[in-house]
Amino acid sequence: MIQVEEMVKKIYNAIDDKKGEDIAILDLKNITSVADYFVIASATSERQVKAIADNVEYEVEKEGISVKRKDGHNTSRWILLDYGDVMVHIFHTEERAFYDLERLWKDAPYIDIETL
């Protein structure tokens, strides 16, 4: 089993491989018990949102880790992948601006993938 930080890196790379935009990693460990990290990214089309989410699932599954819950595949405007310690939010650009999770979780520090 990989460490949670390694999983975040794998998720980040899976998003980046499919040209996800504005990838943000929020550290929630000292703020909530919902998850240790949120990984948030944007895409410019429903097809790309779905492709990114599918790639994240594929890459994480290679490590023997299955998604606990997923939601949003029917519309592909906001797909949530819940891995317990890490929650992945893949947004269509318009939905990301509307829901603005970074503002809602403004107390959470941003993590630079290079320092994780």
PDB file of N, CA and C in Angstrom, residues 49-103:
ATOM      1  N   VAL A  49     -13.113  16.160 -18.882  1.00  0.00           N
ATOM      2  CA  VAL A  49     -13.389  15.885 -17.465  1.00  0.00           C
ATOM      3  C   VAL A  49     -13.456  14.377 -17.243  1.00  0.00           C
ATOM      4  N   LYS A  50     -14.204  13.691 -18.094  1.00  0.00           N
ATOM      5  CA  LYS A  50     -14.348  12.242 -17.972  1.00  0.00           C
ATOM      6  C   LYS A  50     -13.018  11.528 -18.224  1.00  0.00           C
ATOM      7  N   ALA A  51     -12.274  11.961 -19.231  1.00  0.00           N
ATOM      8  CA  ALA A  51     -10.983  11.329 -19.542  1.00  0.00           C
ATOM      9  C   ALA A  51     -10.007  11.467 -18.370  1.00  0.00           C
ATOM     10  N   ILE A  52      -9.993  12.633 -17.753  1.00  0.00           N
ATOM     11  CA  ILE A  52      -9.115  12.845 -16.595  1.00  0.00           C
ATOM     12  C   ILE A  52      -9.523  11.932 -15.449  1.00  0.00           C
ATOM     13  N   ALA A  53     -10.813  11.910 -15.128  1.00  0.00           N
ATOM     14  CA  ALA A  53     -11.299  11.072 -14.025  1.00  0.00           C
ATOM     15  C   ALA A  53     -10.997   9.595 -14.291  1.00  0.00           C
ATOM     16  N   ASP A  54     -11.231   9.154 -15.516  1.00  0.00           N
ATOM     17  CA  ASP A  54     -10.946   7.758 -15.870  1.00  0.00           C
ATOM     18  C   ASP A  54      -9.465   7.446 -15.716  1.00  0.00           C
ATOM     19  N   ASN A  55      -8.595   8.379 -16.104  1.00  0.00           N
ATOM     20  CA  ASN A  55      -7.155   8.158 -15.992  1.00  0.00           C
ATOM     21  C   ASN A  55      -6.708   8.111 -14.532  1.00  0.00           C
ATOM     22  N   VAL A  56      -7.285   8.977 -13.696  1.00  0.00           N
ATOM     23  CA  VAL A  56      -6.970   8.945 -12.269  1.00  0.00           C
ATOM     24  C   VAL A  56      -7.344   7.574 -11.696  1.00  0.00           C
ATOM     25  N   GLU A  57      -8.558   7.117 -11.987  1.00  0.00           N
ATOM     26  CA  GLU A  57      -8.985   5.805 -11.490  1.00  0.00           C
ATOM     27  C   GLU A  57      -8.052   4.699 -11.962  1.00  0.00           C
ATOM     28  N   TYR A  58      -7.685   4.731 -13.231  1.00  0.00           N
ATOM     29  CA  TYR A  58      -6.817   3.716 -13.821  1.00  0.00           C
ATOM     30  C   TYR A  58      -5.452   3.687 -13.133  1.00  0.00           C
ATOM     31  N   GLU A  59      -4.847   4.857 -12.970  1.00  0.00           N
ATOM     32  CA  GLU A  59      -3.503   4.934 -12.389  1.00  0.00           C
ATOM     33  C   GLU A  59      -3.495   4.547 -10.910  1.00  0.00           C
ATOM     34  N   VAL A  60      -4.503   4.956 -10.169  1.00  0.00           N
ATOM     35  CA  VAL A  60      -4.563   4.622  -8.744  1.00  0.00           C
ATOM     36  C   VAL A  60      -4.892   3.139  -8.561  1.00  0.00           C
ATOM     37  N   GLU A  61      -5.728   2.614  -9.430  1.00  0.00           N
ATOM     38  CA  GLU A  61      -6.082   1.190  -9.384  1.00  0.00           C
ATOM     39  C   GLU A  61      -4.839   0.313  -9.569  1.00  0.00           C
ATOM     40  N   LYS A  62      -3.867   0.778 -10.338  1.00  0.00           N
ATOM     41  CA  LYS A  62      -2.611   0.037 -10.531  1.00  0.00           C
ATOM     42  C   LYS A  62      -1.904  -0.222  -9.200  1.00  0.00           C
ATOM     43  N   GLU A  63      -2.140   0.639  -8.226  1.00  0.00           N
ATOM     44  CA  GLU A  63      -1.549   0.499  -6.890  1.00  0.00           C
ATOM     45  C   GLU A  63      -2.425  -0.358  -5.971  1.00  0.00           C
ATOM     46  N   GLY A  64      -3.497  -0.897  -6.535  1.00  0.00           N
ATOM     47  CA  GLY A  64      -4.388  -1.747  -5.743  1.00  0.00           C
ATOM     48  C   GLY A  64      -5.384  -0.971  -4.905  1.00  0.00           C
ATOM     49  N   ILE A  65      -5.573   0.295  -5.237  1.00  0.00           N
ATOM     50  CA  ILE A  65      -6.495   1.145  -4.470  1.00  0.00           C
ATOM     51  C   ILE A  65      -7.713   1.460  -5.330  1.00  0.00           C
ATOM     52  N   SER A  66      -8.868   1.087  -4.834  1.00  0.00           N
ATOM     53  CA  SER A  66     -10.113   1.353  -5.556  1.00  0.00           C
ATOM     54  C   SER A  66     -10.783   2.600  -5.004  1.00  0.00           C
ATOM     55  N   VAL A  67     -11.486   3.288  -5.870  1.00  0.00           N
ATOM     56  CA  VAL A  67     -12.244   4.457  -5.445  1.00  0.00           C
ATOM     57  C   VAL A  67     -13.373   3.987  -4.526  1.00  0.00           C
ATOM     58  N   LYS A  68     -13.546   4.677  -3.399  1.00  0.00           N
ATOM     59  CA  LYS A  68     -14.597   4.312  -2.444  1.00  0.00           C
ATOM     60  C   LYS A  68     -15.970   4.776  -2.927  1.00  0.00           C
ATOM     61  N   ARG A  69     -15.980   5.956  -3.518  1.00  0.00           N
ATOM     62  CA  ARG A  69     -17.230   6.525  -4.026  1.00  0.00           C
ATOM     63  C   ARG A  69     -16.899   7.462  -5.165  1.00  0.00           C
ATOM     64  N   LYS A  70     -17.749   7.466  -6.170  1.00  0.00           N
ATOM     65  CA  LYS A  70     -17.576   8.432  -7.253  1.00  0.00           C
ATOM     66  C   LYS A  70     -18.939   8.963  -7.639  1.00  0.00           C
ATOM     67  N   ASP A  71     -18.919  10.189  -8.094  1.00  0.00           N
ATOM     68  CA  ASP A  71     -20.168  10.842  -8.454  1.00  0.00           C
ATOM     69  C   ASP A  71     -19.889  11.813  -9.594  1.00  0.00           C
ATOM     70  N   GLY A  72     -20.883  12.008 -10.444  1.00  0.00           N
ATOM     71  CA  GLY A  72     -20.793  13.012 -11.489  1.00  0.00           C
ATOM     72  C   GLY A  72     -20.503  12.487 -12.879  1.00  0.00           C
ATOM     73  N   HIS A  73     -20.285  11.184 -13.022  1.00  0.00           N
ATOM     74  CA  HIS A  73     -19.979  10.638 -14.352  1.00  0.00           C
ATOM     75  C   HIS A  73     -21.131  10.818 -15.335  1.00  0.00           C
ATOM     76  N   ASN A  74     -22.357  10.917 -14.823  1.00  0.00           N
ATOM     77  CA  ASN A  74     -23.505  11.050 -15.736  1.00  0.00           C
ATOM     78  C   ASN A  74     -23.510  12.371 -16.494  1.00  0.00           C
ATOM     79  N   THR A  75     -23.022  13.449 -15.877  1.00  0.00           N
ATOM     80  CA  THR A  75     -22.996  14.741 -16.575  1.00  0.00           C
ATOM     81  C   THR A  75     -21.579  15.162 -16.975  1.00  0.00           C
ATOM     82  N   SER A  76     -20.588  14.650 -16.272  1.00  0.00           N
ATOM     83  CA  SER A  76     -19.175  14.994 -16.516  1.00  0.00           C
ATOM     84  C   SER A  76     -18.921  16.502 -16.454  1.00  0.00           C
ATOM     85  N   ARG A  77     -19.595  17.187 -15.556  1.00  0.00           N
ATOM     86  CA  ARG A  77     -19.343  18.609 -15.321  1.00  0.00           C
ATOM     87  C   ARG A  77     -18.526  18.788 -14.040  1.00  0.00           C
ATOM     88  N   TRP A  78     -18.719  17.876 -13.086  1.00  0.00           N
ATOM     89  CA  TRP A  78     -17.948  17.849 -11.847  1.00  0.00           C
ATOM     90  C   TRP A  78     -17.924  16.395 -11.411  1.00  0.00           C
ATOM     91  N   ILE A  79     -16.773  15.773 -11.526  1.00  0.00           N
ATOM     92  CA  ILE A  79     -16.637  14.380 -11.098  1.00  0.00           C
ATOM     93  C   ILE A  79     -15.848  14.362  -9.801  1.00  0.00           C
ATOM     94  N   LEU A  80     -16.411  13.693  -8.810  1.00  0.00           N
ATOM     95  CA  LEU A  80     -15.771  13.519  -7.512  1.00  0.00           C
ATOM     96  C   LEU A  80     -15.322  12.072  -7.392  1.00  0.00           C
ATOM     97  N   LEU A  81     -14.060  11.886  -7.060  1.00  0.00           N
ATOM     98  CA  LEU A  81     -13.514  10.564  -6.768  1.00  0.00           C
ATOM     99  C   LEU A  81     -13.059  10.584  -5.313  1.00  0.00           C
ATOM    100  N   ASP A  82     -13.658   9.747  -4.495  1.00  0.00           N
ATOM    101  CA  ASP A  82     -13.379   9.711  -3.061  1.00  0.00           C
ATOM    102  C   ASP A  82     -12.506   8.499  -2.757  1.00  0.00           C
ATOM    103  N   TYR A  83     -11.270   8.774  -2.354  1.00  0.00           N
ATOM    104  CA  TYR A  83     -10.342   7.715  -1.964  1.00  0.00           C
ATOM    105  C   TYR A  83     -10.128   7.690  -0.457  1.00  0.00           C
ATOM    106  N   GLY A  84     -11.041   8.273   0.291  1.00  0.00           N
ATOM    107  CA  GLY A  84     -10.910   8.304   1.747  1.00  0.00           C
ATOM    108  C   GLY A  84     -10.030   9.453   2.188  1.00  0.00           C
ATOM    109  N   ASP A  85      -8.716   9.233   2.206  1.00  0.00           N
ATOM    110  CA  ASP A  85      -7.782  10.280   2.621  1.00  0.00           C
ATOM    111  C   ASP A  85      -7.613  11.367   1.573  1.00  0.00           C
ATOM    112  N   VAL A  86      -7.947  11.051   0.328  1.00  0.00           N
ATOM    113  CA  VAL A  86      -7.804  12.009  -0.770  1.00  0.00           C
ATOM    114  C   VAL A  86      -9.115  12.079  -1.540  1.00  0.00           C
ATOM    115  N   MET A  87      -9.606  13.294  -1.729  1.00  0.00           N
ATOM    116  CA  MET A  87     -10.796  13.507  -2.554  1.00  0.00           C
ATOM    117  C   MET A  87     -10.366  14.297  -3.787  1.00  0.00           C
ATOM    118  N   VAL A  88     -10.745  13.771  -4.951  1.00  0.00           N
ATOM    119  CA  VAL A  88     -10.356  14.372  -6.221  1.00  0.00           C
ATOM    120  C   VAL A  88     -11.588  15.009  -6.847  1.00  0.00           C
ATOM    121  N   HIS A  89     -11.467  16.280  -7.183  1.00  0.00           N
ATOM    122  CA  HIS A  89     -12.549  17.033  -7.816  1.00  0.00           C
ATOM    123  C   HIS A  89     -12.081  17.454  -9.207  1.00  0.00           C
ATOM    124  N   ILE A  90     -12.724  16.904 -10.230  1.00  0.00           N
ATOM    125  CA  ILE A  90     -12.416  17.290 -11.605  1.00  0.00           C
ATOM    126  C   ILE A  90     -13.608  18.099 -12.116  1.00  0.00           C
ATOM    127  N   PHE A  91     -13.369  19.361 -12.376  1.00  0.00           N
ATOM    128  CA  PHE A  91     -14.433  20.282 -12.755  1.00  0.00           C
ATOM    129  C   PHE A  91     -14.334  20.683 -14.218  1.00  0.00           C
ATOM    130  N   HIS A  92     -15.484  20.901 -14.838  1.00  0.00           N
ATOM    131  CA  HIS A  92     -15.521  21.717 -16.049  1.00  0.00           C
ATOM    132  C   HIS A  92     -15.193  23.134 -15.573  1.00  0.00           C
ATOM    133  N   THR A  93     -14.478  23.887 -16.374  1.00  0.00           N
ATOM    134  CA  THR A  93     -14.002  25.211 -15.972  1.00  0.00           C
ATOM    135  C   THR A  93     -15.119  26.081 -15.386  1.00  0.00           C
ATOM    136  N   GLU A  94     -16.296  26.064 -16.004  1.00  0.00           N
ATOM    137  CA  GLU A  94     -17.413  26.905 -15.533  1.00  0.00           C
ATOM    138  C   GLU A  94     -17.888  26.477 -14.146  1.00  0.00           C
ATOM    139  N   GLU A  95     -17.972  25.169 -13.909  1.00  0.00           N
ATOM    140  CA  GLU A  95     -18.422  24.679 -12.601  1.00  0.00           C
ATOM    141  C   GLU A  95     -17.402  25.008 -11.519  1.00  0.00           C
ATOM    142  N   ARG A  96     -16.138  24.921 -11.866  1.00  0.00           N
ATOM    143  CA  ARG A  96     -15.113  25.243 -10.863  1.00  0.00           C
ATOM    144  C   ARG A  96     -15.239  26.686 -10.408  1.00  0.00           C
ATOM    145  N   ALA A  97     -15.449  27.579 -11.336  1.00  0.00           N
ATOM    146  CA  ALA A  97     -15.613  28.991 -10.980  1.00  0.00           C
ATOM    147  C   ALA A  97     -16.871  29.194 -10.135  1.00  0.00           C
ATOM    148  N   PHE A  98     -17.944  28.481 -10.470  1.00  0.00           N
ATOM    149  CA  PHE A  98     -19.208  28.635  -9.755  1.00  0.00           C
ATOM    150  C   PHE A  98     -19.111  28.105  -8.318  1.00  0.00           C
ATOM    151  N   TYR A  99     -18.594  26.905  -8.153  1.00  0.00           N
ATOM    152  CA  TYR A  99     -18.548  26.283  -6.817  1.00  0.00           C
ATOM    153  C   TYR A  99     -17.381  26.775  -5.972  1.00  0.00           C
ATOM    154  N   ASP A 100     -16.291  27.173  -6.594  1.00  0.00           N
ATOM    155  CA  ASP A 100     -15.162  27.817  -5.938  1.00  0.00           C
ATOM    156  C   ASP A 100     -14.760  27.141  -4.619  1.00  0.00           C
ATOM    157  N   LEU A 101     -14.413  25.859  -4.717  1.00  0.00           N
ATOM    158  CA  LEU A 101     -14.021  25.111  -3.519  1.00  0.00           C
ATOM    159  C   LEU A 101     -12.830  25.734  -2.798  1.00  0.00           C
ATOM    160  N   GLU A 102     -11.925  26.320  -3.558  1.00  0.00           N
ATOM    161  CA  GLU A 102     -10.766  26.945  -2.914  1.00  0.00           C
ATOM    162  C   GLU A 102     -11.187  28.062  -1.965  1.00  0.00           C
ATOM    163  N   ARG A 103     -12.237  28.781  -2.313  1.00  0.00           N
ATOM    164  CA  ARG A 103     -12.730  29.838  -1.411  1.00  0.00           C
ATOM    165  C   ARG A 103     -13.399  29.214  -0.194  1.00  0.00           C
TER     166      ARG A 103
END
